[in-house]
Amino acid sequence: MGDEVIIVGAGIGGLTLGLALHHAKVPCRIFESAPEIKPIGVGINLLPHATKELAALGLEPALANAAITTTDATFFNRFGQLIYQEPLGRAAGYEHPQFSIHRGDLQMILFDAFVARAGADKVVAGRHCLGVEQDEAGVTVTFVDGPGGGNRETVCGRVAVACDGIHSVIRKQFNPDEGEPRYSGVNMWRGVTHWKPILSGASMVRAGWLSHGKMVIYPIRRTDADGLQLVNWVAEIETPNYRKRDWNRPGSLDDFLPAFADWHFDWLDVPAFICAADSVLEFPMVDQDPLPRWSFGRVTLLGDAAHPMVPRGSNGAGQAILDARALTAALLEYEPVAALAAYEKQRLEATTRIVLTNRSNPPDAILREVFLRSQDKPFRAIEDVISRDELRALSDGYKRIAGYSVDGLRGQGAQAMQA
Ligand SMILES: Cc1cc2nc3c(=O)[nH]c(=O)nc-3n(C[C@H](O)[C@H](O)[C@H](O)COP(=O)(O)OP(=O)(O)OC[C@H]3O[C@@H](n4cnc5c(N)ncnc54)[C@H](O)[C@@H]3O)c2cc1C
């Protein structure tokens, strides 16, 4: 075991790193706090920069089977008027698709592939990390059998990678004064509803604006025998209250439905759609200020542990996947300490830009511009408010910053994953 890369956390980043390292023949083992790996969460989007890496790991068929292959991004104001529409994924000329998928489906695809390829003993559930120590020879990671649990044990390895999400204990160990995640001033209510296909049946819809209420809506599972899809939605409203983030905190319709009470559109009856939800969860939109460093000798951070970002650019999972690729390539090329430094050099600045842009100018900046310029009134024609070129420039600007412009991606290899 002493020669393994110790991966803390079997979320999207930890499992992708495990797959990439196994593919590259770098020994590794994943330790997960939860007592078992269960499909948790709701919707997540994988943009072409991330699906390219997952395709290189041979996962595109499984993803295509479970997910919706997203075809278009469509923006409306709160009066249901169309602002802008653009193709996504292959429809936009990318070599790889965009997938909208249930986070649980994605996690189980990664988990099943890792277990099938590396072996069931390479992922250990019920092991909650407390911290890590290191010397010149390696790392020693301490685990108990759950948060606040017993059965303390230590595991030795070559390198430790914190993939333990936004509340990362290893991030806290190296940044003890950082404090709780930073509240953005926006509260979110999210849910899934079984509903007939909306628009193209593969559309990513954003509507309204945060001050009055914004909705993000996209399907995440194929049409069932009754002609219904599982459709993910998030209602986002500026709210001064901060409540501690918990992905599974139940939400109440009374707290947000009034903001959408008159959203009866020809493309969707939003109040009826929300009221038909299977369940509603609430959590605040949070991130953390970017860190000056992630790597400390033989220990580094990856995914949300390294760069938690507000979910306004569909990049949380994707950037964790890109981190996994970069770290694998670095470990193949350099000795451990130099590898972790090289990984940080490649990824820290790039993700810092995304964290900050998600605060100021994510793709929904299109909605903000129209909200401000139209003074929140219905328009006669969108061209009276903003030109199509400006709308496209807003959208393309984010793609460049987040690393998935069509030109930027074309021709780039996915070397490490193919190794
Ligand atoms: C339960 C859950 C539900 C989510 N649902 C959504 C969603 O619906 N939509 C969305 O966009 N994003 C969701 N996310 C976040 C999303 O998965 C991440 O933003 C993104 O995929 C980056 O992945 P990550 O691997 O860095 O973090 P995560 O996917 O959050 O994975 C972190 C993993 O580390 C484990 N862990 C935490 N602490 C410890 C510890 N001390 N020791 C060992 N293991 C530990 C966690 O149990 C988890 O499995 C969810 C995250 C979680 C944990």
Short mmCIF file of C-alpha atoms and ligand atoms in Angstrom, two decimals:
data_model
loop_
_atom_site.label_atom_id
_atom_site.label_comp_id
_atom_site.label_asym_id
_atom_site.label_seq_id
_atom_site.Cartn_x
_atom_site.Cartn_y
_atom_site.Cartn_z
CA MET A 1 0.00 0.00 0.00
CA GLY A 2 2.85 2.42 0.78
CA ASP A 3 3.38 3.05 -2.92
CA GLU A 4 -0.20 4.02 -3.72
CA VAL A 5 -1.70 7.42 -4.41
CA ILE A 6 -4.24 7.85 -1.60
CA ILE A 7 -7.42 9.49 -2.93
CA VAL A 8 -9.69 10.96 -0.24
CA GLY A 9 -13.32 11.07 -1.45
CA ALA A 10 -15.20 9.01 -4.04
CA GLY A 11 -17.16 11.87 -5.62
CA ILE A 12 -16.85 12.92 -9.24
CA GLY A 13 -13.25 14.11 -8.93
CA GLY A 14 -11.94 11.23 -6.79
CA LEU A 15 -13.45 8.53 -8.99
CA THR A 16 -12.25 10.17 -12.21
CA LEU A 17 -8.77 10.49 -10.75
CA GLY A 18 -8.88 6.81 -9.75
CA LEU A 19 -9.88 5.83 -13.29
CA ALA A 20 -7.22 8.02 -14.91
CA LEU A 21 -4.45 6.79 -12.59
CA HIS A 22 -5.46 3.16 -13.08
CA HIS A 23 -5.49 3.72 -16.85
CA ALA A 24 -1.96 5.15 -16.58
CA LYS A 25 -0.90 2.19 -14.40
CA VAL A 26 -0.27 4.37 -11.34
CA PRO A 27 -1.32 2.42 -8.21
CA CYS A 28 -4.04 4.15 -6.21
CA ARG A 29 -6.78 3.56 -3.67
CA ILE A 30 -9.89 5.62 -2.92
CA PHE A 31 -11.26 6.18 0.60
CA GLU A 32 -14.83 7.49 0.98
CA SER A 33 -16.51 8.83 4.10
CA ALA A 34 -20.04 7.60 3.28
CA PRO A 35 -20.81 4.05 4.44
CA GLU A 36 -21.59 3.05 0.86
CA ILE A 37 -21.38 4.69 -2.57
CA LYS A 38 -24.96 5.62 -3.36
CA PRO A 39 -26.27 7.68 -6.28
CA ILE A 40 -26.88 11.05 -4.59
CA GLY A 41 -27.70 14.47 -6.03
CA VAL A 42 -29.76 15.78 -8.91
CA GLY A 43 -28.69 17.35 -12.18
CA ILE A 44 -25.20 18.07 -13.39
CA ASN A 45 -23.87 19.16 -16.79
CA LEU A 46 -20.75 17.86 -18.47
CA LEU A 47 -19.44 20.23 -21.13
CA PRO A 48 -17.31 19.12 -24.09
CA HIS A 49 -13.96 19.71 -22.35
CA ALA A 50 -15.00 17.21 -19.66
CA THR A 51 -16.76 14.70 -21.93
CA LYS A 52 -13.60 14.62 -24.05
CA GLU A 53 -11.63 13.36 -21.05
CA LEU A 54 -14.31 10.86 -20.07
CA ALA A 55 -14.45 9.60 -23.67
CA ALA A 56 -10.69 9.01 -23.52
CA LEU A 57 -11.42 6.77 -20.52
CA GLY A 58 -13.90 4.80 -22.62
CA LEU A 59 -16.97 6.12 -20.82
CA GLU A 60 -18.83 7.93 -23.60
CA PRO A 61 -21.18 5.03 -24.47
CA ALA A 62 -22.25 4.57 -20.84
CA LEU A 63 -22.77 8.30 -20.44
CA ALA A 64 -24.72 8.60 -23.69
CA ASN A 65 -26.93 5.75 -22.54
CA ALA A 66 -27.74 7.32 -19.17
CA ALA A 67 -27.72 11.03 -19.98
CA ILE A 68 -29.48 13.51 -22.21
CA THR A 69 -27.24 14.68 -25.05
CA THR A 70 -27.93 18.39 -24.69
CA THR A 71 -28.57 20.21 -27.96
CA ASP A 72 -29.20 23.87 -27.14
CA ALA A 73 -28.93 26.63 -24.55
CA THR A 74 -32.04 28.79 -24.51
CA PHE A 75 -32.53 32.01 -22.55
CA PHE A 76 -35.85 33.72 -21.70
CA ASN A 77 -36.83 36.78 -19.67
CA ARG A 78 -39.34 36.44 -16.84
CA PHE A 79 -42.16 37.17 -19.27
CA GLY A 80 -41.30 34.03 -21.19
CA GLN A 81 -39.88 35.92 -24.19
CA LEU A 82 -37.01 34.29 -26.04
CA ILE A 83 -33.74 36.22 -25.63
CA TYR A 84 -31.15 33.96 -27.20
CA GLN A 85 -30.62 30.40 -28.32
CA GLU A 86 -27.41 28.64 -29.35
CA PRO A 87 -26.45 25.05 -30.16
CA LEU A 88 -24.41 23.04 -27.68
CA GLY A 89 -22.06 20.07 -27.84
CA ARG A 90 -21.74 18.33 -31.22
CA ALA A 91 -24.55 20.51 -32.57
CA ALA A 92 -22.21 23.47 -32.00
CA GLY A 93 -19.28 21.85 -33.80
CA TYR A 94 -17.49 20.26 -30.83
CA GLU A 95 -15.92 16.85 -31.27
CA HIS A 96 -17.60 15.72 -28.06
CA PRO A 97 -21.13 16.12 -26.73
CA GLN A 98 -22.56 18.01 -23.79
CA PHE A 99 -24.37 15.71 -21.39
CA SER A 100 -27.02 16.62 -18.84
CA ILE A 101 -27.07 13.83 -16.31
CA HIS A 102 -28.28 12.86 -12.85
CA ARG A 103 -25.25 13.26 -10.56
CA GLY A 104 -26.01 9.85 -9.09
CA ASP A 105 -25.98 8.24 -12.55
CA LEU A 106 -22.62 9.88 -13.29
CA GLN A 107 -21.16 8.83 -9.95
CA MET A 108 -22.30 5.23 -10.43
CA ILE A 109 -20.91 5.06 -13.99
CA LEU A 110 -17.53 6.21 -12.66
CA PHE A 111 -17.74 3.92 -9.62
CA ASP A 112 -18.77 0.82 -11.58
CA ALA A 113 -16.03 1.41 -14.16
CA PHE A 114 -13.40 1.90 -11.45
CA VAL A 115 -14.43 -1.24 -9.57
CA ALA A 116 -14.55 -3.30 -12.80
CA ARG A 117 -11.10 -2.11 -13.91
CA ALA A 118 -9.16 -1.68 -10.66
CA GLY A 119 -10.96 -4.10 -8.35
CA ALA A 120 -13.48 -3.68 -5.55
CA ASP A 121 -10.71 -3.56 -2.91
CA LYS A 122 -9.39 -0.33 -4.42
CA VAL A 123 -12.30 1.72 -3.12
CA VAL A 124 -12.98 1.64 0.59
CA ALA A 125 -16.26 3.13 1.92
CA GLY A 126 -16.90 4.15 5.53
CA ARG A 127 -13.45 5.74 5.88
CA HIS A 128 -13.71 9.38 6.92
CA CYS A 129 -10.46 11.29 6.68
CA LEU A 130 -9.30 13.32 9.70
CA GLY A 131 -6.02 14.60 8.31
CA VAL A 132 -2.70 13.79 6.75
CA GLU A 133 0.95 13.81 7.82
CA GLN A 134 4.01 13.42 5.65
CA ASP A 135 7.75 13.00 5.64
CA GLU A 136 10.32 12.60 2.89
CA ALA A 137 9.27 9.02 2.20
CA GLY A 138 5.50 9.38 1.92
CA VAL A 139 2.16 10.32 3.49
CA THR A 140 0.17 8.89 6.38
CA VAL A 141 -3.56 9.55 6.23
CA THR A 142 -5.76 9.07 9.30
CA PHE A 143 -9.32 7.75 8.97
CA VAL A 144 -12.23 6.89 11.25
CA ASP A 145 -15.38 5.04 10.25
CA GLY A 146 -17.53 8.15 9.66
CA PRO A 147 -17.81 11.79 10.80
CA GLY A 148 -17.34 11.68 14.58
CA GLY A 149 -16.78 7.93 14.38
CA GLY A 150 -14.26 5.47 15.84
CA ASN A 151 -12.00 2.69 14.54
CA ARG A 152 -9.09 5.02 13.88
CA GLU A 153 -6.63 3.69 11.31
CA THR A 154 -3.74 5.13 9.34
CA VAL A 155 -2.93 4.41 5.72
CA CYS A 156 0.46 5.09 4.14
CA GLY A 157 1.00 6.13 0.55
CA ARG A 158 3.21 7.93 -1.91
CA VAL A 159 0.95 10.94 -2.33
CA ALA A 160 -2.41 12.06 -0.85
CA VAL A 161 -5.03 13.84 -2.96
CA ALA A 162 -7.93 15.60 -1.22
CA CYS A 163 -11.03 15.02 -3.35
CA ASP A 164 -13.30 15.49 -0.35
CA GLY A 165 -15.48 18.28 -1.69
CA ILE A 166 -16.39 21.73 -0.50
CA HIS A 167 -16.02 20.91 3.21
CA SER A 168 -12.60 19.31 2.67
CA VAL A 169 -10.83 18.49 5.94
CA ILE A 170 -7.45 18.51 4.20
CA ARG A 171 -8.06 21.97 2.74
CA LYS A 172 -8.93 23.08 6.32
CA GLN A 173 -5.79 21.43 7.70
CA PHE A 174 -3.60 23.57 5.44
CA ASN A 175 -5.81 26.67 5.69
CA PRO A 176 -7.06 26.64 9.28
CA ASP A 177 -8.18 30.30 9.28
CA GLU A 178 -10.20 30.18 6.09
CA GLY A 179 -13.68 29.93 7.62
CA GLU A 180 -16.95 28.66 6.21
CA PRO A 181 -17.85 28.79 2.49
CA ARG A 182 -18.70 32.28 1.28
CA TYR A 183 -22.41 32.96 0.69
CA SER A 184 -23.14 34.61 -2.67
CA GLY A 185 -26.41 36.23 -1.54
CA VAL A 186 -28.44 33.81 -3.68
CA ASN A 187 -30.47 30.93 -2.28
CA MET A 188 -31.31 27.91 -4.42
CA TRP A 189 -34.19 25.47 -4.41
CA ARG A 190 -33.65 22.47 -6.60
CA GLY A 191 -35.74 19.52 -7.59
CA VAL A 192 -36.64 17.03 -10.26
CA THR A 193 -40.02 16.70 -11.96
CA HIS A 194 -41.31 14.01 -14.31
CA TRP A 195 -42.60 16.10 -17.22
CA LYS A 196 -43.17 15.84 -20.93
CA PRO A 197 -40.24 17.04 -23.06
CA ILE A 198 -39.79 20.82 -22.90
CA LEU A 199 -38.77 22.67 -26.11
CA SER A 200 -36.34 20.35 -27.96
CA GLY A 201 -36.46 17.77 -25.16
CA ALA A 202 -32.72 18.35 -24.81
CA SER A 203 -32.65 22.09 -24.06
CA MET A 204 -30.80 23.80 -21.25
CA VAL A 205 -33.14 26.63 -20.27
CA ARG A 206 -32.26 29.69 -18.22
CA ALA A 207 -35.01 32.24 -17.51
CA GLY A 208 -35.64 35.38 -15.43
CA TRP A 209 -33.05 37.05 -13.25
CA LEU A 210 -31.81 36.55 -9.70
CA SER A 211 -33.40 39.65 -8.14
CA HIS A 212 -36.95 38.49 -8.97
CA GLY A 213 -36.30 34.82 -9.49
CA LYS A 214 -34.34 32.83 -12.04
CA MET A 215 -34.99 29.28 -13.21
CA VAL A 216 -32.54 26.79 -14.71
CA ILE A 217 -34.30 23.79 -16.26
CA TYR A 218 -32.92 20.79 -18.18
CA PRO A 219 -33.82 17.12 -18.62
CA ILE A 220 -31.44 14.51 -17.17
CA ARG A 221 -32.99 11.17 -18.11
CA ARG A 222 -34.56 9.90 -21.31
CA THR A 223 -38.30 9.75 -21.99
CA ASP A 224 -39.98 6.90 -20.09
CA ALA A 225 -42.84 4.63 -21.17
CA ASP A 226 -45.34 7.38 -20.24
CA GLY A 227 -43.58 9.90 -22.49
CA LEU A 228 -42.09 11.78 -19.51
CA GLN A 229 -38.50 12.82 -18.85
CA LEU A 230 -36.84 13.39 -15.50
CA VAL A 231 -36.30 17.16 -15.61
CA ASN A 232 -33.89 18.92 -13.26
CA TRP A 233 -34.64 22.46 -12.13
CA VAL A 234 -33.10 25.07 -9.88
CA ALA A 235 -34.87 28.20 -8.67
CA GLU A 236 -32.41 30.93 -7.69
CA ILE A 237 -33.42 34.06 -5.78
CA GLU A 238 -31.39 36.81 -4.13
CA THR A 239 -31.96 36.27 -0.42
CA PRO A 240 -30.11 37.85 2.51
CA ASN A 241 -30.45 34.73 4.73
CA TYR A 242 -27.59 32.30 4.92
CA ARG A 243 -28.28 28.73 5.95
CA LYS A 244 -25.51 26.19 6.21
CA ARG A 245 -25.10 24.25 2.99
CA ASP A 246 -26.27 20.68 2.99
CA TRP A 247 -26.97 19.00 -0.33
CA ASN A 248 -29.96 17.20 1.16
CA ARG A 249 -31.83 19.87 3.13
CA PRO A 250 -35.59 19.77 2.33
CA GLY A 251 -36.99 23.04 0.94
CA SER A 252 -40.48 24.53 1.17
CA LEU A 253 -42.54 25.64 -1.87
CA ASP A 254 -43.88 28.63 0.10
CA ASP A 255 -40.39 30.13 0.22
CA PHE A 256 -39.93 30.47 -3.54
CA LEU A 257 -43.05 29.53 -5.56
CA PRO A 258 -44.58 33.06 -5.29
CA ALA A 259 -41.64 34.41 -7.35
CA PHE A 260 -42.78 32.26 -10.29
CA ALA A 261 -46.57 32.37 -9.74
CA ASP A 262 -47.30 34.11 -13.06
CA TRP A 263 -44.82 32.19 -15.21
CA HIS A 264 -47.44 30.56 -17.45
CA PHE A 265 -45.66 30.32 -20.83
CA ASP A 266 -46.46 28.57 -24.06
CA TRP A 267 -43.23 26.55 -23.63
CA LEU A 268 -43.89 25.66 -19.98
CA ASP A 269 -46.35 26.26 -17.14
CA VAL A 270 -43.65 26.86 -14.54
CA PRO A 271 -45.78 26.87 -11.33
CA ALA A 272 -47.48 23.59 -12.36
CA PHE A 273 -44.08 22.14 -13.22
CA ILE A 274 -42.57 23.12 -9.86
CA CYS A 275 -45.60 21.85 -7.92
CA ALA A 276 -45.30 18.45 -9.64
CA ALA A 277 -41.75 17.95 -8.30
CA ASP A 278 -40.78 14.65 -6.70
CA SER A 279 -39.07 16.58 -3.89
CA VAL A 280 -37.58 20.01 -3.22
CA LEU A 281 -34.18 20.65 -1.65
CA GLU A 282 -32.74 23.99 -0.56
CA PHE A 283 -29.19 25.17 -0.24
CA PRO A 284 -27.32 28.46 -0.43
CA MET A 285 -25.13 29.29 -3.41
CA VAL A 286 -21.60 29.36 -2.01
CA ASP A 287 -17.97 29.22 -3.04
CA GLN A 288 -14.61 30.05 -1.47
CA ASP A 289 -12.02 32.66 -2.33
CA PRO A 290 -9.32 31.08 -4.52
CA LEU A 291 -6.32 29.78 -2.59
CA PRO A 292 -2.72 30.85 -3.32
CA ARG A 293 -1.59 27.20 -3.32
CA TRP A 294 -3.01 23.67 -3.30
CA SER A 295 0.10 21.50 -3.09
CA PHE A 296 2.09 20.98 0.10
CA GLY A 297 4.89 18.51 -0.53
CA ARG A 298 3.17 15.18 -1.18
CA VAL A 299 -0.38 16.42 -0.52
CA THR A 300 -2.63 18.32 -2.91
CA LEU A 301 -6.26 19.35 -3.45
CA LEU A 302 -8.54 18.52 -6.40
CA GLY A 303 -12.09 19.45 -7.51
CA ASP A 304 -14.33 21.28 -5.03
CA ALA A 305 -11.72 20.83 -2.31
CA ALA A 306 -9.36 22.97 -4.43
CA HIS A 307 -11.70 25.44 -6.12
CA PRO A 308 -15.35 25.39 -5.03
CA MET A 309 -17.32 27.62 -7.41
CA VAL A 310 -20.87 28.92 -7.55
CA PRO A 311 -22.85 26.62 -9.88
CA ARG A 312 -23.58 29.21 -12.57
CA GLY A 313 -21.36 27.92 -15.36
CA SER A 314 -21.90 24.13 -15.36
CA ASN A 315 -18.21 23.71 -14.54
CA GLY A 316 -17.95 22.20 -11.03
CA ALA A 317 -17.78 18.56 -12.13
CA GLY A 318 -15.96 19.37 -15.38
CA GLN A 319 -13.10 21.19 -13.70
CA ALA A 320 -12.67 18.30 -11.25
CA ILE A 321 -12.38 15.99 -14.26
CA LEU A 322 -9.80 18.28 -15.90
CA ASP A 323 -7.84 18.38 -12.63
CA ALA A 324 -7.75 14.56 -12.65
CA ARG A 325 -6.28 14.54 -16.14
CA ALA A 326 -3.64 17.15 -15.30
CA LEU A 327 -2.60 15.46 -12.05
CA THR A 328 -2.31 12.06 -13.73
CA ALA A 329 -0.09 13.50 -16.46
CA ALA A 330 2.11 15.23 -13.88
CA LEU A 331 2.50 12.06 -11.79
CA LEU A 332 3.59 10.19 -14.91
CA GLU A 333 6.18 12.81 -15.73
CA TYR A 334 7.70 13.86 -12.40
CA GLU A 335 8.62 12.63 -8.94
CA PRO A 336 5.79 13.15 -6.41
CA VAL A 337 6.64 16.57 -4.97
CA ALA A 338 7.52 18.05 -8.36
CA ALA A 339 4.41 16.44 -9.88
CA LEU A 340 2.08 18.06 -7.38
CA ALA A 341 3.75 21.42 -7.93
CA ALA A 342 3.47 21.05 -11.72
CA TYR A 343 -0.22 20.10 -11.41
CA GLU A 344 -0.88 23.18 -9.28
CA LYS A 345 0.97 25.36 -11.77
CA GLN A 346 -1.19 24.10 -14.61
CA ARG A 347 -4.55 24.20 -12.87
CA LEU A 348 -4.61 26.82 -10.08
CA GLU A 349 -4.61 29.95 -12.19
CA ALA A 350 -7.01 28.48 -14.75
CA THR A 351 -9.59 27.53 -12.13
CA THR A 352 -9.13 30.79 -10.21
CA ARG A 353 -10.30 32.64 -13.32
CA ILE A 354 -13.40 30.42 -13.48
CA VAL A 355 -14.25 30.83 -9.78
CA LEU A 356 -14.08 34.62 -10.15
CA THR A 357 -15.90 34.73 -13.49
CA ASN A 358 -18.69 32.55 -12.10
CA ARG A 359 -19.25 35.33 -9.55
CA SER A 360 -19.25 38.18 -12.07
CA ASN A 361 -19.93 37.05 -15.64
CA PRO A 362 -21.15 33.45 -15.96
CA PRO A 363 -23.33 32.46 -18.96
CA ASP A 364 -26.42 33.89 -17.26
CA ALA A 365 -24.87 37.37 -17.58
CA ILE A 366 -27.02 37.36 -20.72
CA LEU A 367 -30.09 37.43 -18.49
CA ARG A 368 -28.64 40.21 -16.33
CA GLU A 369 -27.90 42.38 -19.36
CA VAL A 370 -31.42 42.05 -20.71
CA PHE A 371 -32.93 42.58 -17.25
CA LEU A 372 -30.99 45.83 -16.83
CA ARG A 373 -31.32 47.19 -20.36
CA SER A 374 -35.03 46.43 -20.66
CA GLN A 375 -35.62 47.76 -17.13
CA ASP A 376 -37.29 44.45 -16.41
CA LYS A 377 -40.08 45.11 -18.92
CA PRO A 378 -41.29 42.95 -21.82
CA PHE A 379 -39.59 43.92 -25.10
CA ARG A 380 -41.07 44.33 -28.57
CA ALA A 381 -38.08 42.68 -30.25
CA ILE A 382 -34.88 41.50 -28.56
CA GLU A 383 -32.83 43.52 -31.08
CA ASP A 384 -34.29 46.68 -29.46
CA VAL A 385 -32.53 45.65 -26.25
CA ILE A 386 -29.29 43.94 -27.25
CA SER A 387 -27.73 42.73 -30.49
CA ARG A 388 -27.22 39.07 -31.30
CA ASP A 389 -23.48 39.75 -31.61
CA GLU A 390 -23.33 41.06 -28.07
CA LEU A 391 -25.25 38.05 -26.78
CA ARG A 392 -22.92 35.69 -28.59
CA ALA A 393 -19.89 37.59 -27.27
CA LEU A 394 -21.13 37.19 -23.68
CA SER A 395 -21.58 33.45 -24.20
CA ASP A 396 -18.28 32.94 -26.04
CA GLY A 397 -16.32 34.97 -23.48
CA TYR A 398 -17.25 32.52 -20.73
CA LYS A 399 -16.38 29.52 -22.90
CA ARG A 400 -12.89 30.89 -23.46
CA ILE A 401 -12.30 31.55 -19.76
CA ALA A 402 -13.63 28.13 -18.74
CA GLY A 403 -11.53 26.39 -21.41
CA TYR A 404 -14.14 25.03 -23.77
CA SER A 405 -14.28 27.30 -26.80
CA VAL A 406 -14.72 25.19 -29.97
CA ASP A 407 -11.39 26.36 -31.42
CA GLY A 408 -9.53 25.99 -28.13
CA LEU A 409 -10.63 22.39 -27.68
CA ARG A 410 -10.18 21.22 -31.23
CA GLY A 411 -6.88 19.46 -31.71
CA GLN A 412 -6.04 19.38 -27.99
CA GLY A 413 -5.15 15.84 -26.97
CA ALA A 414 -6.41 13.97 -23.95
CA GLN A 415 -2.96 12.47 -23.57
CA ALA A 416 -2.86 11.41 -19.98
CA MET A 417 -6.12 9.55 -20.02
CA GLN A 418 -5.11 7.72 -23.16
CA ALA A 419 -1.71 6.72 -21.76
C1 LIG B 1 -24.07 14.31 -1.85
C2 LIG B 1 -23.71 15.29 -2.94
C3 LIG B 1 -24.68 15.71 -3.83
C4 LIG B 1 -24.38 16.63 -4.84
N1 LIG B 1 -25.36 16.99 -5.71
C5 LIG B 1 -25.05 17.85 -6.70
C6 LIG B 1 -26.06 18.21 -7.64
O1 LIG B 1 -27.18 17.74 -7.58
N2 LIG B 1 -25.74 19.10 -8.63
C7 LIG B 1 -24.48 19.62 -8.72
O2 LIG B 1 -24.21 20.41 -9.62
N3 LIG B 1 -23.50 19.27 -7.86
C8 LIG B 1 -23.76 18.41 -6.85
N4 LIG B 1 -22.77 18.06 -5.96
C9 LIG B 1 -21.43 18.65 -6.11
C10 LIG B 1 -20.67 18.14 -7.29
O3 LIG B 1 -20.60 16.74 -7.28
C11 LIG B 1 -19.29 18.76 -7.23
O4 LIG B 1 -19.42 20.17 -7.27
C12 LIG B 1 -18.40 18.43 -8.41
O5 LIG B 1 -18.79 17.28 -9.06
C13 LIG B 1 -16.93 18.32 -7.99
O6 LIG B 1 -16.69 17.00 -7.49
P1 LIG B 1 -15.77 16.67 -6.28
O7 LIG B 1 -15.36 15.26 -6.46
O8 LIG B 1 -14.73 17.68 -6.08
O9 LIG B 1 -16.72 16.78 -5.02
P2 LIG B 1 -17.95 15.88 -4.61
O10 LIG B 1 -18.61 15.30 -5.80
O11 LIG B 1 -18.74 16.72 -3.67
O12 LIG B 1 -17.30 14.64 -3.83
C14 LIG B 1 -16.68 14.72 -2.57
C15 LIG B 1 -16.66 13.33 -1.97
O13 LIG B 1 -15.83 13.31 -0.82
C16 LIG B 1 -16.49 12.62 0.23
N5 LIG B 1 -15.95 13.14 1.49
C17 LIG B 1 -16.25 14.31 2.09
N6 LIG B 1 -15.52 14.45 3.22
C18 LIG B 1 -14.74 13.34 3.33
C19 LIG B 1 -13.77 12.92 4.27
N7 LIG B 1 -13.44 13.67 5.35
N8 LIG B 1 -13.17 11.71 4.09
C20 LIG B 1 -13.48 10.92 3.01
N9 LIG B 1 -14.40 11.30 2.08
C21 LIG B 1 -15.02 12.50 2.23
C22 LIG B 1 -17.96 12.95 -0.02
O14 LIG B 1 -18.82 12.03 0.63
C23 LIG B 1 -18.04 12.85 -1.53
O15 LIG B 1 -18.27 11.55 -1.97
C24 LIG B 1 -23.05 17.14 -4.95
C25 LIG B 1 -22.07 16.73 -4.04
C26 LIG B 1 -22.38 15.79 -3.04
C27 LIG B 1 -21.28 15.32 -2.08
#
